[in-house]
Coordinates of C-alpha atoms in Angstrom, one line a residue:
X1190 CA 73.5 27.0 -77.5
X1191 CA 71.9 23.8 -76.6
X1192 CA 69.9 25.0 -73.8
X1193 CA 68.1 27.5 -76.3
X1194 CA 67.6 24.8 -78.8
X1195 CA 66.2 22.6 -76.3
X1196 CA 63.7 25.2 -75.2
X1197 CA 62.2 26.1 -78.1
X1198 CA 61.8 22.4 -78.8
X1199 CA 59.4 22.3 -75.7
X1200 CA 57.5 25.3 -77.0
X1201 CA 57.1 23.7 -80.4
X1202 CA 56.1 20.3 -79.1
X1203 CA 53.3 21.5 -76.3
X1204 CA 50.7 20.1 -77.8
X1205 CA 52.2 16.6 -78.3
X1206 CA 53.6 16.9 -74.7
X1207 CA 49.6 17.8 -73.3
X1208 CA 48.1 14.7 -75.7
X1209 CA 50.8 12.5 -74.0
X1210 CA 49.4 13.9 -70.4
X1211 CA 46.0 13.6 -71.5
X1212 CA 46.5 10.0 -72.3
X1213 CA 48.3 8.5 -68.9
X1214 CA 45.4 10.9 -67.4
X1215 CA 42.6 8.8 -69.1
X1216 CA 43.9 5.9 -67.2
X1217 CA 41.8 5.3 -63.7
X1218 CA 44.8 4.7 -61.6
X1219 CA 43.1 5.0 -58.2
X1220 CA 45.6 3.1 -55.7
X1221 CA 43.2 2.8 -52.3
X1222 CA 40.8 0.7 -54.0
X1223 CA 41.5 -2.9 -55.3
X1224 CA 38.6 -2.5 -58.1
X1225 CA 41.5 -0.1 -59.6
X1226 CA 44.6 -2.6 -59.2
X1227 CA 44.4 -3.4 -63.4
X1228 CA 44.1 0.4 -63.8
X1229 CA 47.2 1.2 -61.4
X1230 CA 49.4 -1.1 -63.7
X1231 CA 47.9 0.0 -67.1
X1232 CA 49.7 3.3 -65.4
X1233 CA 53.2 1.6 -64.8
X1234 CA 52.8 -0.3 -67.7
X1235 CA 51.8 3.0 -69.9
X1236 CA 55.0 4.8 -68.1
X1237 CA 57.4 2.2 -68.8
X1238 CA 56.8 2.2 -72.3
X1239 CA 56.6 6.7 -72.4
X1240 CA 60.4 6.1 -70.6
X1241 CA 61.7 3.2 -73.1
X1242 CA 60.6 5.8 -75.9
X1243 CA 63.0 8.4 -75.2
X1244 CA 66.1 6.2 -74.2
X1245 CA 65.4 4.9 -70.6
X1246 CA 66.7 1.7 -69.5
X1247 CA 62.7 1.2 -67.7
X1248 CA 61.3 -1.8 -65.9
X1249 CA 58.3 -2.1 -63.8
X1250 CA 58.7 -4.0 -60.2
X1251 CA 56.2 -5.6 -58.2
X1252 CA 55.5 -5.0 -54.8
X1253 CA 52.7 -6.5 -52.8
X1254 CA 50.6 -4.4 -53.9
X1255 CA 51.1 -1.7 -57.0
X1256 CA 54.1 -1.9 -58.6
X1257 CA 57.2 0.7 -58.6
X1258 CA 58.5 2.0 -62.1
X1259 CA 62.4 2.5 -62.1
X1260 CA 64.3 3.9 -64.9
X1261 CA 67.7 5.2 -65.6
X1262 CA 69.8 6.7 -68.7
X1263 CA 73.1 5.6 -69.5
X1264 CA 75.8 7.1 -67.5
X1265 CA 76.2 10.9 -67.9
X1266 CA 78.9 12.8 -66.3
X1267 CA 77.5 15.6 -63.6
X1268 CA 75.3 15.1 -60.6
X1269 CA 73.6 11.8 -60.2
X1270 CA 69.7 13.2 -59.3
X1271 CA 66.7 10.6 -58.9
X1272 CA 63.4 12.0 -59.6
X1273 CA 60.3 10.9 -57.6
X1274 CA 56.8 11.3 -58.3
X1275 CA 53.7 9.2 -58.3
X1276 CA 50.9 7.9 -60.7
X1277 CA 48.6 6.6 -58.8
X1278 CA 45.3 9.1 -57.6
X1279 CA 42.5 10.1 -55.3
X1280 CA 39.4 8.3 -55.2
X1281 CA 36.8 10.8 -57.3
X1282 CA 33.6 10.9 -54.7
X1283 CA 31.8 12.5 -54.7
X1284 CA 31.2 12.3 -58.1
X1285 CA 28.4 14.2 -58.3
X1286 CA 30.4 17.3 -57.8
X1287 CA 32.0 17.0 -60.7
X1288 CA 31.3 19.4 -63.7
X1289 CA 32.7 16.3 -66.1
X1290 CA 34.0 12.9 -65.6
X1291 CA 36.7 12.9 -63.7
X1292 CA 39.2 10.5 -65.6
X1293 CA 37.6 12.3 -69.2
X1294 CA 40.8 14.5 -68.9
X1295 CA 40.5 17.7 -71.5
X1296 CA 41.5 21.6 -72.0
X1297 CA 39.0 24.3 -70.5
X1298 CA 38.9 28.4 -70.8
X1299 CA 38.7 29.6 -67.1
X1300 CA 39.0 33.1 -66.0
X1301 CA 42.6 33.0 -65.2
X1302 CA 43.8 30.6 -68.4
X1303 CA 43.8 27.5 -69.9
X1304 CA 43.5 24.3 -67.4
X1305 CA 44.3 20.5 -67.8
X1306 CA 41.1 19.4 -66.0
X1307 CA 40.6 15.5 -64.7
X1308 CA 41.8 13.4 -61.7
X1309 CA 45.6 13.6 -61.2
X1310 CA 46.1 16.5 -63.6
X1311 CA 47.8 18.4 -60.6
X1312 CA 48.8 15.0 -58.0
X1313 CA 50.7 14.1 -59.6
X1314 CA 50.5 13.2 -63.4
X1315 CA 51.0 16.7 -64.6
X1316 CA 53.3 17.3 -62.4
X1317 CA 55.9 13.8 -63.1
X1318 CA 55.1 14.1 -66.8
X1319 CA 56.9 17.7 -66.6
X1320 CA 59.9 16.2 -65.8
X1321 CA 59.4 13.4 -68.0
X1322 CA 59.1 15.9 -71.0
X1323 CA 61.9 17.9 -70.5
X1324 CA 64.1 14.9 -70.4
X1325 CA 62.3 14.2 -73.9
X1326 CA 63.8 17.2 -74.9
X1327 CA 67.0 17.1 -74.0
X1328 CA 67.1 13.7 -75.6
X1329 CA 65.1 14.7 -78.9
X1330 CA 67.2 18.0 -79.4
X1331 CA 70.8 16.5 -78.5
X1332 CA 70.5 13.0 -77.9
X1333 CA 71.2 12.4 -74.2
X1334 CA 70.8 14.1 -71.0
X1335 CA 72.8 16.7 -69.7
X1336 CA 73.3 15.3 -66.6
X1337 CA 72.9 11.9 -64.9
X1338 CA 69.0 10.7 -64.2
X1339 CA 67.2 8.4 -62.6
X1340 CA 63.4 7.7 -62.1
X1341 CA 61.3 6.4 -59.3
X1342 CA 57.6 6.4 -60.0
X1343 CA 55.2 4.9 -57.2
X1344 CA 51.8 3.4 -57.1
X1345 CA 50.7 4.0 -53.8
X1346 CA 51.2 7.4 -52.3
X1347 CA 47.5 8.1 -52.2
X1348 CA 47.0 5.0 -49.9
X1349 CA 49.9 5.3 -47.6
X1350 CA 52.4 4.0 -49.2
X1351 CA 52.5 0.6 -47.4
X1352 CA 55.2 -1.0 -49.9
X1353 CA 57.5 1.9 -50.1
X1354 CA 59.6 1.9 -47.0
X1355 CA 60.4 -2.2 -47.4
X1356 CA 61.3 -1.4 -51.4
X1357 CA 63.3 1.1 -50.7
X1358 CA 65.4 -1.0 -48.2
X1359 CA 65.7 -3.3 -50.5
X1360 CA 67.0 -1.3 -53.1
X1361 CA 69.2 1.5 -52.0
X1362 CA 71.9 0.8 -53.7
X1363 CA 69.9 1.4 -56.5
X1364 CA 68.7 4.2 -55.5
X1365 CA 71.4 6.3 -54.2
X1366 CA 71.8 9.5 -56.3
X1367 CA 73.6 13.0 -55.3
X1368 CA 70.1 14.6 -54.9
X1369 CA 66.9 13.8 -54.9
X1370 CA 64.1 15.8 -57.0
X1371 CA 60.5 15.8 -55.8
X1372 CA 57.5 17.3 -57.5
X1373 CA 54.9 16.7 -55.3
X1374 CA 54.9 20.3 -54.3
X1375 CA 53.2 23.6 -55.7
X1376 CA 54.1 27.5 -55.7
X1377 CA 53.8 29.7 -52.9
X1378 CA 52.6 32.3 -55.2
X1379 CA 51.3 31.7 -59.0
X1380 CA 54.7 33.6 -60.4
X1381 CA 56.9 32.5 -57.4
X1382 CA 59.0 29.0 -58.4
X1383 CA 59.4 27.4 -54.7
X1384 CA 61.8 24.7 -53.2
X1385 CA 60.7 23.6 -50.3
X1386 CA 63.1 23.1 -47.7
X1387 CA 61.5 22.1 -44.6
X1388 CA 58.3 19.4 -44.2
X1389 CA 56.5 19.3 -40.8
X1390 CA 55.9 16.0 -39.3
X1391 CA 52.9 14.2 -37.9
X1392 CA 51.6 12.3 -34.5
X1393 CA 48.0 11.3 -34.4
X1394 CA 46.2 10.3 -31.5
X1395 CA 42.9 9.1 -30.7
X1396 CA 41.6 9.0 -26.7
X1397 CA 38.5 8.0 -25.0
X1398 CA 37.9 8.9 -22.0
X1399 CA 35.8 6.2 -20.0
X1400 CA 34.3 6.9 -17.0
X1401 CA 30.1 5.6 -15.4
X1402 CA 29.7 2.0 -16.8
X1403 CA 26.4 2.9 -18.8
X1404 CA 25.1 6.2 -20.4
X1405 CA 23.2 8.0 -17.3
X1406 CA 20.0 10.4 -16.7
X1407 CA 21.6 13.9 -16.4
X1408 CA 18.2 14.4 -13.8
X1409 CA 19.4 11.6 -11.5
X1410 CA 22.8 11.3 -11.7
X1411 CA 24.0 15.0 -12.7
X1412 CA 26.5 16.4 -10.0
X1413 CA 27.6 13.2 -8.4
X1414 CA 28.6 11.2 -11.4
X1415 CA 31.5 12.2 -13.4
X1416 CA 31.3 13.7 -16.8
X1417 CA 33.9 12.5 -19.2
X1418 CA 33.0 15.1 -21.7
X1419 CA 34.2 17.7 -18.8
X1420 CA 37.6 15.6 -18.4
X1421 CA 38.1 15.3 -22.0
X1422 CA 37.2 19.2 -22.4
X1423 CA 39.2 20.3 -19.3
X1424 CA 42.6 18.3 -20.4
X1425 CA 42.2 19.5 -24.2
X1426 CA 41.2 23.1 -23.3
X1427 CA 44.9 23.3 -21.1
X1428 CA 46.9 21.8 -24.4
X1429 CA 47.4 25.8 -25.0
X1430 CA 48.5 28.9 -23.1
X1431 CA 47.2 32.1 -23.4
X1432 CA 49.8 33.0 -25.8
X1433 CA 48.8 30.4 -28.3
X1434 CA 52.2 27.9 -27.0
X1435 CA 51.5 24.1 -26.7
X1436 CA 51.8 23.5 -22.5
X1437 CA 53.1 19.4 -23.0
X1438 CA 56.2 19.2 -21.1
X1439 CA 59.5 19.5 -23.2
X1440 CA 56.9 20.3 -26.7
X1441 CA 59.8 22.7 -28.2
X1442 CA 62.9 20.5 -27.2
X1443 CA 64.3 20.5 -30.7
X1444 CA 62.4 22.9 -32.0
X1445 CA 64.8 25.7 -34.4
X1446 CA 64.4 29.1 -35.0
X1447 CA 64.0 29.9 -38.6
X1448 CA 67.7 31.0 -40.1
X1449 CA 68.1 34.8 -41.0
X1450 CA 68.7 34.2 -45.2
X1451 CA 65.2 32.0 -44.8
X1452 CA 63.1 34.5 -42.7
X1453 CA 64.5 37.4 -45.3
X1454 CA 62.8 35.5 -48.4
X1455 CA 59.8 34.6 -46.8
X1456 CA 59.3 38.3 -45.4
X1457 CA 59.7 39.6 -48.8
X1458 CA 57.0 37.3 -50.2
X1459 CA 54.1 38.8 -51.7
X1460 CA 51.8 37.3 -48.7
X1461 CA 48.6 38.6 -48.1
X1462 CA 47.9 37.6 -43.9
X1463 CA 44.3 38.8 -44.1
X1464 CA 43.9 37.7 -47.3
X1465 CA 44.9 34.2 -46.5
X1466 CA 42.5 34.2 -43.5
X1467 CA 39.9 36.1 -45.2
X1468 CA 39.1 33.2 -47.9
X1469 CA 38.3 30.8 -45.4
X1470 CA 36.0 33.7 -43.1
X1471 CA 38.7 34.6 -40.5
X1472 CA 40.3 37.1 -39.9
X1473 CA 43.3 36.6 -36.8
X1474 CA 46.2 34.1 -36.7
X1475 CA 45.3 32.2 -33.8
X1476 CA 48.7 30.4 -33.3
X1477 CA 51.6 31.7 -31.1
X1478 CA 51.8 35.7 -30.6
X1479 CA 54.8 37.7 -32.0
X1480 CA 54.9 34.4 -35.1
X1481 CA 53.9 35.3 -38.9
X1482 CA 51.2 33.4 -40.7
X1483 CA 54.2 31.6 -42.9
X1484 CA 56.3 30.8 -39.5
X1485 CA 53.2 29.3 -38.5
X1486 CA 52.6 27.0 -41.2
X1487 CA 56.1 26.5 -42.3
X1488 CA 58.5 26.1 -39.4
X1489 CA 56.5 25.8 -36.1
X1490 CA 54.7 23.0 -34.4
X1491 CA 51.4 22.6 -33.5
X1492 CA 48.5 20.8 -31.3
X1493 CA 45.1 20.5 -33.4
X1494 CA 41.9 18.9 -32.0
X1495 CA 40.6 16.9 -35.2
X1496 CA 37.6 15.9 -34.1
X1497 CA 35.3 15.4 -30.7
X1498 CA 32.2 13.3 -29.8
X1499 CA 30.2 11.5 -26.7
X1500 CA 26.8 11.5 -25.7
X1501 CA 24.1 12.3 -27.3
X1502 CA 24.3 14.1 -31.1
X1503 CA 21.0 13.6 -32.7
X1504 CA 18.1 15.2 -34.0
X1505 CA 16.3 16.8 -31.0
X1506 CA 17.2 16.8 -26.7
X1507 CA 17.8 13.7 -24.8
X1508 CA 19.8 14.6 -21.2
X1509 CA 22.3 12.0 -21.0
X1510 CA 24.9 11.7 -18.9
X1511 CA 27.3 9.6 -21.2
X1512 CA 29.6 6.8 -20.4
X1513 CA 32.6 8.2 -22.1
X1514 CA 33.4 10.6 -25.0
X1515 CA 36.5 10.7 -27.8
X1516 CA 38.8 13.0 -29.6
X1517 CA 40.8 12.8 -32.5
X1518 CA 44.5 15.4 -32.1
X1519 CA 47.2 15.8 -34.3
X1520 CA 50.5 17.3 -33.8
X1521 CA 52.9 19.1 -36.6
X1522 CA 56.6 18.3 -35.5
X1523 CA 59.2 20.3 -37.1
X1524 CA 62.8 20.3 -36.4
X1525 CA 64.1 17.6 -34.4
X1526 CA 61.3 17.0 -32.3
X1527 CA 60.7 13.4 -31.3
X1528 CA 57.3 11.8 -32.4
X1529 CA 57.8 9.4 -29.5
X1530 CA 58.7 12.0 -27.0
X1531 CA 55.3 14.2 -28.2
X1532 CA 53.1 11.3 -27.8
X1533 CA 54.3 10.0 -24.2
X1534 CA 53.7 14.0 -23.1
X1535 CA 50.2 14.3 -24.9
X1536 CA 49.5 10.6 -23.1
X1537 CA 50.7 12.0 -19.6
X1538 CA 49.0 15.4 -20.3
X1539 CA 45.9 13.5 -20.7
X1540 CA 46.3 11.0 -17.8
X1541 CA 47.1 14.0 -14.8
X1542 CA 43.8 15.1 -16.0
X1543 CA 41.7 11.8 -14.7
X1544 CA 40.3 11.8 -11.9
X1545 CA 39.5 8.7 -10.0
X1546 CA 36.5 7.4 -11.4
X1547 CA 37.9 7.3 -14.8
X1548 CA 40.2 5.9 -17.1
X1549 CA 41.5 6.6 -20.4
X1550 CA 41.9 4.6 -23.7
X1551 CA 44.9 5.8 -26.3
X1552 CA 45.3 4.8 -29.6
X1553 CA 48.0 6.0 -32.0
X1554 CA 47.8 6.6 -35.8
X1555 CA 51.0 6.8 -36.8
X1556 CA 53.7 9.2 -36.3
X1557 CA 57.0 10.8 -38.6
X1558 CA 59.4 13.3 -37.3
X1559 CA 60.1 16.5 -39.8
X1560 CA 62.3 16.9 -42.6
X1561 CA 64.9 19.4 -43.2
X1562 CA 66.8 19.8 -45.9
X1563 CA 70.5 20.8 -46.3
X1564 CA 70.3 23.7 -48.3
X1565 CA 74.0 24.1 -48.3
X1566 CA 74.3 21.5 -50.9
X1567 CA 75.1 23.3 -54.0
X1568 CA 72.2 21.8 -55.7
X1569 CA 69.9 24.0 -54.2
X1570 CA 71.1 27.4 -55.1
X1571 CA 71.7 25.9 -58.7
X1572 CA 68.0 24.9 -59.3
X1573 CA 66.6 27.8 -57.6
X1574 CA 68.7 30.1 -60.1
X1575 CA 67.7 27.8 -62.6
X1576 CA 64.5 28.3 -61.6
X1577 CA 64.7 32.3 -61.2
X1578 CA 66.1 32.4 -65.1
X1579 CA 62.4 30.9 -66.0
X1580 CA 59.7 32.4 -63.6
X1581 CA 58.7 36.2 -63.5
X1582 CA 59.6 36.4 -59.7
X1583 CA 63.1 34.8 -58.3
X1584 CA 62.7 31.0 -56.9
X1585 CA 62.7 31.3 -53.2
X1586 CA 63.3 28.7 -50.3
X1587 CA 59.8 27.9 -48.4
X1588 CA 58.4 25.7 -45.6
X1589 CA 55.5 23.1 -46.3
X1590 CA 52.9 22.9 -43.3
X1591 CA 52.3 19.2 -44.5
X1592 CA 54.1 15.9 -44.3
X1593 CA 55.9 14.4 -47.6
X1594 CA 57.2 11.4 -45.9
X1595 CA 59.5 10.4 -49.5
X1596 CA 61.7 13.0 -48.4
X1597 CA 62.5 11.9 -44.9
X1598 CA 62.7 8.5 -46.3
X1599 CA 65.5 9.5 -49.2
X1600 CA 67.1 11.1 -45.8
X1601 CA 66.8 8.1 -43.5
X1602 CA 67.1 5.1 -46.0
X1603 CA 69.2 6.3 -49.2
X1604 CA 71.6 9.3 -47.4
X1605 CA 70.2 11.2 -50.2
X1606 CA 69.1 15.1 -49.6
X1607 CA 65.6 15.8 -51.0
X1608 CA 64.5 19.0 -53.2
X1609 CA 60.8 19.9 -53.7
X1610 CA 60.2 21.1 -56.1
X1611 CA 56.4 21.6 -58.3
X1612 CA 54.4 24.1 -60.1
X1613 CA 50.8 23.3 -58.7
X1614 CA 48.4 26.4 -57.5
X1615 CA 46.9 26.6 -54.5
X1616 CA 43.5 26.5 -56.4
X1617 CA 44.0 22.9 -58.2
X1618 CA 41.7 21.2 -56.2
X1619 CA 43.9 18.3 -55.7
X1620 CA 42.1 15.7 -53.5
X1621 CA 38.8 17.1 -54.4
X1622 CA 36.2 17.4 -57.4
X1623 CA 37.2 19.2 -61.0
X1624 CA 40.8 18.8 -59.7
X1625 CA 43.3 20.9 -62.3
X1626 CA 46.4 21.7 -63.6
X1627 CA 47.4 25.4 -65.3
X1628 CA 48.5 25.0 -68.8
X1629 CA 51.0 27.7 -67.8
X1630 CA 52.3 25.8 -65.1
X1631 CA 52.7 22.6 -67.2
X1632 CA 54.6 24.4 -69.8
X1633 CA 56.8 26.4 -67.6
X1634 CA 57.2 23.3 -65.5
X1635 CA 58.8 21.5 -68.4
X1636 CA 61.1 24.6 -69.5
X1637 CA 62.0 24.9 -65.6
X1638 CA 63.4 21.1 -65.4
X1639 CA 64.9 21.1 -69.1
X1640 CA 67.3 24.4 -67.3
X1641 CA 67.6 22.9 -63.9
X1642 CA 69.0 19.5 -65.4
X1643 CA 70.9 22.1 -67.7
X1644 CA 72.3 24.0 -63.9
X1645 CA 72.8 20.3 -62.0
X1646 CA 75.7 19.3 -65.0

């Protein structure tokens, strides 16, 4: 059987398939700084090439800033899937932190297994070079793909992706496929394959609260003179109820409950709600009552006060009075709720809150609604069987509390579902120092793709 064949071919050709990850992770493909712009196409360039090897008709195209790498195989019967990941990285401060240099990719002994340890080991070089390999694979063992493939590699996820969204206008036609794989994702438990179905989205908001035209004496002018720490404190204090539900007017317009065959797999998780708390020294859900830790973080929204400041913060006492004070709040939209909609309430929240000797100052960054995907599309029970053939545990459907914009975009743009699915652990460090990548969860990531390309036919 081909599949078998094609399997063992990955297990004989790991190491090759790690020296070939080790390689693209040498290269210092940091995307948000322009010292790095040589290193972000030495990235494309090094992809390109890796795709041309095994068959790929591959090109890199510029964008205005780092270009896109687009590839595709010659016309295979089956579903049409377009695979998405990223090469560019993380900044690596603070560097100090790090137990080696960061882009000095290499194998280490840990406790729990072997690791792929360097910059973009996990996000996302280990993570697209899975797919990559078990396309290598198929190719090597049989000659072509069992099923039709495309590749879209970008440059500039780790800086906000400022050229994706015009590109893909651009080039939807190109980019239409039947499904759309992402592997920007991880596991919800290290034996547990995941697809994640549903992506939160995001409003931020910045206010300052303005109110005495100069920084005061608390002595003189405390008790007649408005505080706007007090307003700003008074009008984010009420953004709650005692029952942990965001107050803004028409908040949950839009919002689902969870379907019955999704709430079943995530209740039969092995998920440890004290244990998850306990690692970051807490030890109650503080969210809405009668809502599980996963309904929390998967599939309901929430108002989070990022940051605060005014007045006086320095070493020692001074008793100002000040002249206005700032807070940073973020949002997590899920379902259908309208990012526009959530900011208008959160800027009329704030404004019934003034009184008259102040005024208020808003300033938006940026906002996305959520992502759901259709997981009636036979695609998804196909890779998640796939999926369940490989792992120890059966692949399961799960929520993602953060935002993966690609996937609303391959919605929105393309009419293309999304799936999500990765292999990172929760312990990879990704954004952060000695970032890593389980040798496990490279391997099994490959042998996962070479029998969900095998399932998509």
């Amino acid at each position: 059987m081909s599949l078998d064949k094609v399997l063992a071919h990955v297990d004989a050709d790991q190491d090759n398939a790690l020296a070939r990850l080790i390689e693209l992770l040498k290269i210092e493909s940091i995307s948000t700084d322009p010292a790095y712009a040589a290193e972000c196409n030495r990235a494309a360039d090094w992809l390109v090439d890796d795709l041309k090897s095994i068959g790929f008709d591959a090109s890199k195209r510029e964008t205005p800033r780092h270009p896109m790498v687009i590839a595709h195989n010659d016309a295979t019967d089956g579903t049409h899937v377009m695979f998405y990941g990223h090469y560019d990285v993380q900044p690596v401060d603070p560097l100090e932190l790090w137990e080696n240099p960061p882009f000095d990719a290499r194998v280490e002994d840990t406790p729990n297994g072997k690791v792929i340890r360097g910059r973009g080991s996990s996000d996302d070089k280990g993570q697209l070079m899975t797919f990559v390999e078990a396309c290598r694979a198929w190719k090597e063992v049989t000659g072509s793909l069992p099923t039709n493939v495309s590749i879209f590699f970008e440059g500039e996820e780790e800086s906000g992706s400022p050229s994706l969204v015009p590109f893909m206008k651009e080039n939807a036609a190109e980019l239409k496929s039947d499904v759309a794989l992402i592997c920007d994702t991880g596991m919800v438990e290290p034996n547990t394959p995941s697809i994640v179905t549903m992506l939160r989205g995001l409003v931020g908001e910045q206010i300052t609260i303005k109110g005495p035209s100069k920084d005061l004496h608390s002595g003189m002018y405390g008790g007649p003179s408005i505080n706007p720490i007090r307003v700003l404190t008074q009008a984010l204090g009420a953004l709650h109820d005692d029952n942990g539900r965001v107050t803004l007017e028409g908040f949950y317009d839009g919002v689902p409950e969870l379907p019955a065959q999704i709430a079943e797999q995530w209740k039969n998780l092995d998920f440890d709600e004290a244990r998850f708390l306990g690692d970051v020294g807490l030890s109650k859900p503080a969210g809405e009552n009668g809502r599980s830790v996963l309904e929390m973080l998967w599939s309901r929204p929430t108002a989070e006060v990022n940051g605060i400041w005014g007045g006086y913060t320095g070493e020692g006492f001074k008793t100002v009075l000040p002249a206005e004070a700032s807070a940073k709040v973020s949002f997590r939209l899920v379902g259908q709720q309208d990012p526009v909609k959530v900011r208008d309430a959160f800027r009329a929240h704030v404004e019934s809150f003034l009184p008259e000797d102040c005024s208020v100052e808003f300033h938006g960054h940026g906002n996305s609604g959520a992502s759901g995907m259709a997981i009636d599309h036979p695609a998804f029970e196909q890779a998640r069987g796939a999926l369940s053939d490989e792992w120890d545990n059966e692949g399961v459907f799960v929520g993602c509390g953060g935002s993966i914009p690609i996937a609303g975009h391959f919605q929105k743009i393309i009419g293309t579902e999304s799936m999500l699915i990765g292999f990172a652990q929760d312990d990879d460090s990704i954004h952060s120092p000695n970032e890593k990548y389980d040798l496990r969860s490279f391997h099994k990531g490959i042998r996962s793709w070479v029998r969900i390309l095998a399932a998509l036919n």
